[in-house]
Tab-separated table of C-alpha atoms in Angstrom:
chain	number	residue	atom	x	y	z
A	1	UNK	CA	14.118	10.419	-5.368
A	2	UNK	CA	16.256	8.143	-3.194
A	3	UNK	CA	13.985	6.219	-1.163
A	4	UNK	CA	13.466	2.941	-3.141
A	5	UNK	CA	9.918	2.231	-4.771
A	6	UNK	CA	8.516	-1.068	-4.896
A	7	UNK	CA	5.443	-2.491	-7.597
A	8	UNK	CA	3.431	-4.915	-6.429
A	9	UNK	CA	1.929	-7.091	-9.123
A	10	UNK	CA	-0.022	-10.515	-9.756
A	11	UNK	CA	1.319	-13.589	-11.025
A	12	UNK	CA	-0.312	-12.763	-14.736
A	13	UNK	CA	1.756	-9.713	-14.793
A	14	UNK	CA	5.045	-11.073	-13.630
A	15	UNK	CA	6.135	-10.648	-17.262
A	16	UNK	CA	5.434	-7.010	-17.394
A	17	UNK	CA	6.788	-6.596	-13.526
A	18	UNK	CA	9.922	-8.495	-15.120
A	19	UNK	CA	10.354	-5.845	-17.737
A	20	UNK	CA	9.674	-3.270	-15.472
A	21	UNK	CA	13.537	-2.847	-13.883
A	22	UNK	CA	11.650	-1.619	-10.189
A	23	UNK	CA	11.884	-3.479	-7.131
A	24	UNK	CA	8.919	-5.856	-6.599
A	25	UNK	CA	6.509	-7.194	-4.373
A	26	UNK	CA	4.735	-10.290	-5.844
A	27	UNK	CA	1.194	-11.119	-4.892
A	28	UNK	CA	-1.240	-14.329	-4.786
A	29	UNK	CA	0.354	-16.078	-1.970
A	30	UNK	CA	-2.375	-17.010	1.031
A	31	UNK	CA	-2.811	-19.165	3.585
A	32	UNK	CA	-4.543	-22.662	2.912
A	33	UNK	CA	-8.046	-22.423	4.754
A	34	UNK	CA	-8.145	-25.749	6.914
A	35	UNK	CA	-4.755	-26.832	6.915
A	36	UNK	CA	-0.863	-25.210	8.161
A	37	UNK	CA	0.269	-24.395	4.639
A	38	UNK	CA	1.304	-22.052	2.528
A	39	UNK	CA	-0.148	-21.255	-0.794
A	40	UNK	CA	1.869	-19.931	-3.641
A	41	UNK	CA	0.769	-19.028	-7.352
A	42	UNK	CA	1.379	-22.163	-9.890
A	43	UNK	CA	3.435	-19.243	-11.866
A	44	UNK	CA	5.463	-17.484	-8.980
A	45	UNK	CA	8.131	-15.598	-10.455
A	46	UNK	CA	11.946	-16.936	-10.342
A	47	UNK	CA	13.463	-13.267	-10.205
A	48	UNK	CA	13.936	-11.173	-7.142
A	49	UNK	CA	10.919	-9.859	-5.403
A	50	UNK	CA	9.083	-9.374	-1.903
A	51	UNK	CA	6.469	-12.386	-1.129
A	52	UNK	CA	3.507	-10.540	-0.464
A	53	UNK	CA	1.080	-12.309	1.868
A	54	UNK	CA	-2.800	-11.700	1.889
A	55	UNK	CA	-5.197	-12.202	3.802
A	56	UNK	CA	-8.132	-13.799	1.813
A	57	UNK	CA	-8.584	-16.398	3.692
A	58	UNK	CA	-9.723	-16.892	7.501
A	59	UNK	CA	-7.668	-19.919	8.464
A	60	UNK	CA	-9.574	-22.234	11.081
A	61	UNK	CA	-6.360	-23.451	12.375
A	62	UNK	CA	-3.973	-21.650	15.051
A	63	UNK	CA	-0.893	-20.163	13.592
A	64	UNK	CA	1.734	-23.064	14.581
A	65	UNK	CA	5.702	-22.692	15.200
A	66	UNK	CA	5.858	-25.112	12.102
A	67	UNK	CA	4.092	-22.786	9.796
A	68	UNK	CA	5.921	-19.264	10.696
A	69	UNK	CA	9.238	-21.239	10.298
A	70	UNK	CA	8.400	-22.637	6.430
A	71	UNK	CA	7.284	-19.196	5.625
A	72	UNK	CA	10.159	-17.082	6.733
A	73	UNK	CA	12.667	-19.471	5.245
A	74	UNK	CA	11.086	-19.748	1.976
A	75	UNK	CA	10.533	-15.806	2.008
A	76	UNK	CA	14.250	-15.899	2.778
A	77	UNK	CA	15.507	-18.484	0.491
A	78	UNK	CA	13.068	-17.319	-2.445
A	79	UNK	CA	12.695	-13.956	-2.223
A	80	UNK	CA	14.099	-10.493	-0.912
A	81	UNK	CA	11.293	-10.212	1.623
A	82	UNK	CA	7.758	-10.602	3.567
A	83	UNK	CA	5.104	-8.288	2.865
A	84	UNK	CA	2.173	-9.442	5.402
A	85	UNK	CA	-0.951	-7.310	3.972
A	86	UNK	CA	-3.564	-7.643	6.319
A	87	UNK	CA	-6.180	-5.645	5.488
A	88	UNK	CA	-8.860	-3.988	7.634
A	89	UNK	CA	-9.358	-4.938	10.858
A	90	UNK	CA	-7.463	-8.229	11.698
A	91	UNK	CA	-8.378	-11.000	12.741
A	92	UNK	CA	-7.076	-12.634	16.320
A	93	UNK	CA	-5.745	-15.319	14.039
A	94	UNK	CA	-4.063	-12.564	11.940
A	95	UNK	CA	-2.585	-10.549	14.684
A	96	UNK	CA	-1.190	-13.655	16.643
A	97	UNK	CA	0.485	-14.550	12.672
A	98	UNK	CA	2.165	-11.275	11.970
A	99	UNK	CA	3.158	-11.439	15.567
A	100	UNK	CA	4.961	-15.002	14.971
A	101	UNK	CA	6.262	-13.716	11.699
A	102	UNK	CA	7.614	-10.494	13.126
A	103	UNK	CA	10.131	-12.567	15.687
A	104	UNK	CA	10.810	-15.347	12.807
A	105	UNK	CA	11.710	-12.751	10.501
A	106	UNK	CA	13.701	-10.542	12.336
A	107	UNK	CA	15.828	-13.706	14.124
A	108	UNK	CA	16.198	-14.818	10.756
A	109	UNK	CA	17.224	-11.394	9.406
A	110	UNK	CA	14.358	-10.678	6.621
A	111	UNK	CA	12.591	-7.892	6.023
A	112	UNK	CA	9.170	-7.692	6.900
A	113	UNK	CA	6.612	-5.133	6.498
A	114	UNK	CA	3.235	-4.831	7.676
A	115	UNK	CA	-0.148	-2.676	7.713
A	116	UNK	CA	-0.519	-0.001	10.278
A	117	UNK	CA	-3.344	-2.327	11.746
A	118	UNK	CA	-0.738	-4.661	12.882
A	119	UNK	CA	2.121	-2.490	13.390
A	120	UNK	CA	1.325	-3.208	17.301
A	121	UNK	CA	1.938	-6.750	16.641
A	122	UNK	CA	4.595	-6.898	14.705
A	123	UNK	CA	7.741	-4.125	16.344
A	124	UNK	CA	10.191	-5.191	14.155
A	125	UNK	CA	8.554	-4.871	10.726
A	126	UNK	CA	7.846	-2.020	8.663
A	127	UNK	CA	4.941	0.001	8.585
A	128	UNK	CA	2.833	0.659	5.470
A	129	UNK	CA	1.712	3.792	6.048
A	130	UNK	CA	-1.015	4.943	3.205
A	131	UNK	CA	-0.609	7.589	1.288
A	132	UNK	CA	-4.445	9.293	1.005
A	133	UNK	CA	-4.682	12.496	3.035
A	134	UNK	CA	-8.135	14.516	2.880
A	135	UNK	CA	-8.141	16.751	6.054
A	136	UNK	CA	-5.105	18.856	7.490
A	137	UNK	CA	-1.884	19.211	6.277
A	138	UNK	CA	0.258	16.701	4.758
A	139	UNK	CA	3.509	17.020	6.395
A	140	UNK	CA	1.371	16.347	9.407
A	141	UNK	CA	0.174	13.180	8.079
A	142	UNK	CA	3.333	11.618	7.778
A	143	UNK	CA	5.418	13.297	10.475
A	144	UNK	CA	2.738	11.634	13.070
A	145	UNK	CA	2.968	8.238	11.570
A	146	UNK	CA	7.290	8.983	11.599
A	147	UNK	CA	6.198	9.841	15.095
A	148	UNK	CA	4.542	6.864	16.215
A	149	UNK	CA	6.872	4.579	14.607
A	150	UNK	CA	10.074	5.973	14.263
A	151	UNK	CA	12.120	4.572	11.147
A	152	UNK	CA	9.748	2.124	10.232
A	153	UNK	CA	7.369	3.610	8.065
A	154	UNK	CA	7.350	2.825	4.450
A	155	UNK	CA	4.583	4.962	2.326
A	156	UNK	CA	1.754	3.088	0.678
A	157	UNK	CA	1.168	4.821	-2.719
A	158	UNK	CA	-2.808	4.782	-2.804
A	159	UNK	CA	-3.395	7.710	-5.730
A	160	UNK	CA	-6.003	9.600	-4.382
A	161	UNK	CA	-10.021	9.847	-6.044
A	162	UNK	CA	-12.392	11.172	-4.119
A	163	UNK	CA	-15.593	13.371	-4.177
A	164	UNK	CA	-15.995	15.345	-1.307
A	165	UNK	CA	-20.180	16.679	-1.140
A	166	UNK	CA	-20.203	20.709	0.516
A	167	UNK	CA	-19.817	21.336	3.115
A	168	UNK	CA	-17.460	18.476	3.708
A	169	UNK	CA	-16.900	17.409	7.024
A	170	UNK	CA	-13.596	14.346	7.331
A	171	UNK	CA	-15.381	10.497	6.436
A	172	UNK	CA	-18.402	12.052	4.209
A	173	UNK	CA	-15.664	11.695	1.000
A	174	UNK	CA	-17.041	8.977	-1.890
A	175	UNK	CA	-14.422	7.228	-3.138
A	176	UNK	CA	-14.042	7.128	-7.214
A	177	UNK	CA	-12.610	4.326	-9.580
A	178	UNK	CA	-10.143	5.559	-12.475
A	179	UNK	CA	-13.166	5.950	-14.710
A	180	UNK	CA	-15.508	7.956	-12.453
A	181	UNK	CA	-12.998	10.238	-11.859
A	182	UNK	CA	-12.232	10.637	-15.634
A	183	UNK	CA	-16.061	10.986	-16.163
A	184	UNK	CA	-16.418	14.336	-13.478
A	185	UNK	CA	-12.922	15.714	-15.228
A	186	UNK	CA	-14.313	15.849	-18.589
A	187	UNK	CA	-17.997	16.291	-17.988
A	188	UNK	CA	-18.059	19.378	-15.474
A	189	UNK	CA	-16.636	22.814	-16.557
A	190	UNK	CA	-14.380	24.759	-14.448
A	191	UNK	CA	-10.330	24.554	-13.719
A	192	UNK	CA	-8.376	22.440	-12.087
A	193	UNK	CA	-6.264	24.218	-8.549
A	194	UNK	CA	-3.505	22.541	-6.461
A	195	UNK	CA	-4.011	22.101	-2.887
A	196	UNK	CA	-1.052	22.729	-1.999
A	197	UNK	CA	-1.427	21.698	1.951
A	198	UNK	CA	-2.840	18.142	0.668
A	199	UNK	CA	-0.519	17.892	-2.008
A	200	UNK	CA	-3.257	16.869	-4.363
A	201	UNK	CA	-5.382	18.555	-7.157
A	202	UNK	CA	-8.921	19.639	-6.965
A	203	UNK	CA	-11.985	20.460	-8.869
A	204	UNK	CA	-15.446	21.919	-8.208
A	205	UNK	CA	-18.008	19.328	-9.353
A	206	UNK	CA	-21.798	18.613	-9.379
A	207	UNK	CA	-24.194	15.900	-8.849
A	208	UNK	CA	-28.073	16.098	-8.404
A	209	UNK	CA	-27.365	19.797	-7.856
A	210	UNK	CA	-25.153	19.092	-4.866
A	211	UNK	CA	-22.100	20.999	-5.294
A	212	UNK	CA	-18.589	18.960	-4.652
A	213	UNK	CA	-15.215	18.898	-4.346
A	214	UNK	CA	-13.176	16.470	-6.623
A	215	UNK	CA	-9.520	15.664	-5.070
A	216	UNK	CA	-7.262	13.588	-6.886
A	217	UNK	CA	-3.440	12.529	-7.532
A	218	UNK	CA	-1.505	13.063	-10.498
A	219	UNK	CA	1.802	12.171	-11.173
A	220	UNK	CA	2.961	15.683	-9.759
A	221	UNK	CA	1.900	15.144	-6.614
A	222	UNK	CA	2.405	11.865	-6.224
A	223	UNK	CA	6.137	12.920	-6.708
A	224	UNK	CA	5.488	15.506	-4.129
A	225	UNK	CA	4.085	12.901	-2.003
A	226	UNK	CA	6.783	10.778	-2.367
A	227	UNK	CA	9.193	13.517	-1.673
A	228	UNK	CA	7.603	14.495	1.265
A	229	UNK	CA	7.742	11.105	2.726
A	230	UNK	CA	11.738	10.997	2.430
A	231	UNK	CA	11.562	14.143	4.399
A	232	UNK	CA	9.895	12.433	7.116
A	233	UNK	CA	12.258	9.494	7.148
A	234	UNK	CA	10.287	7.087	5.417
A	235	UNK	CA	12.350	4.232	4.020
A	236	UNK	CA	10.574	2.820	0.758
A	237	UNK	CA	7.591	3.080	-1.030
A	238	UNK	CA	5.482	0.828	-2.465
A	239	UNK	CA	2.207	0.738	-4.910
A	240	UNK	CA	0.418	-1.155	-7.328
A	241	UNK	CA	2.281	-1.961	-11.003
A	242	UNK	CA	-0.601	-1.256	-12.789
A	243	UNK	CA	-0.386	2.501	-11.150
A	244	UNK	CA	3.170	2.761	-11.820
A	245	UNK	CA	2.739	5.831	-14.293
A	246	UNK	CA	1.725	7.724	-11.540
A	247	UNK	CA	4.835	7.343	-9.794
A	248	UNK	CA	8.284	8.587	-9.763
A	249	UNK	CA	10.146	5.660	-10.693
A	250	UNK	CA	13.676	5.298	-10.969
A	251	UNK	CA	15.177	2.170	-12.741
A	252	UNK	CA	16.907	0.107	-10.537
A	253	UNK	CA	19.777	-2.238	-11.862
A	254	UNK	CA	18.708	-5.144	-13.480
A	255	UNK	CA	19.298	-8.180	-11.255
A	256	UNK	CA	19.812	-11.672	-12.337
């Protein structure tokens, strides 16, 4: 694989993130609630790694000039970029941020990516486009999103774990944790079939005598996924540390 893929990981595991030799995104930075500030982890990592920005708290302030400036130039100064997660639907306050961030960043010549939510907002930033595709083919996924926003998509490495109930029309999937998923693999009979046009793996299950469909990532696919993506002309990746085994990771050179 060529395109680069990024961890993202908490303060408490900057020593395995450390160890890791990936390129990183660091979480647990957040905006203070009722005052302009920023908010970074008492144990924010000194080696080189994205800032990653959520949105966990609903600021009762305006974004101000002030703010946008201290956070781009200690993204700059500190670290080797601005990851604004915004999840769901934004806020106003959220859009009008990434907005302000997008133009500080880019004048100031930092990366920035955001989530597809604010991708409006934000034309100069990257686009975190995620990875799970249950309907159609996936090509098609990603060459729409390559589509809509043309060399700026970077793919979000969500593993899929779903359980589709039959028939299975697109939005009645159930979403599974790790374990659940683990518990229908070993508890149902029956084998295991690629779907090739999802580039996933799935499984006929049951539950209260409701027959299912189990989809799921594996390493394999994920690769495939992955793959696919560079196709497209998607620049990075980037997922969650703990997930990492799931991904194709090539070491990157250790940087000091």
């Amino acid at each position: 694989m060529s395109i680069p893929i990024y961890l993202a990981f908490s303060p408490e595991e900057a020593a395995e993130a450390a160890a890791a030799s990936a390129h990183l995104a660091c979480m647990g930075y957040q905006l203070a609630p009722d005052t302009p500030a920023l908010l970074a982890p008492s144990d924010a990592p000194e080696f080189p790694c994205m800032l990653l920005l959520q949105d966990s708290t609903q600021p009762i302030y305006e974004p101000t000039p002030e703010l946008v400036q201290m956070i781009v130039q200690y993204a700059a100064a500190r670290h080797t970029g601005l990851l604004c997660d915004v999840s769901g639907k934004p806020t106003e306050f959220w859009l009008r941020m990434v907005a302000q961030l997008d133009r500080a960043a880019d004048e100031a010549k930092l990366s920035m990516w955001t989530t597809t939510a604010c991708a409006d907002a934000a034309p100069h930033s990257a686009v975190l486009v995620p990875s799970p595709c249950v309907s159609g083919r996936y090509e098609d996924h990603l060459a729409q999103a390559a589509a809509r926003w043309p060399g700026r998509c970077v793919l979000e490495l969500r593993p899929l774990r779903c359980r589709m109930p039959l028939p299975c029309p697109v939005g009645n999937e159930i979403a599974l944790s790790p374990q659940d998923l683990q518990a229908f693999l070993h508890r149902d009979p029956g084998g295991i079939y690629p779907w090739e046009p999802l580039r996933c793996m799935y499984k006929l299950v049951w539950e209260d005598g409701v027959p299912s469909l189990l989809l799921f990532d594996t390493a394999e696919t994920m690769a495939e996924k992955v793959q696919d993506a560079e196709s497209a002309g998607f620049t990075a990746a980037v997922g969650l540390l703990q997930e990492a085994a799931l991904f194709p990771m090539t070491p990157v050179p250790s940087q000091t």
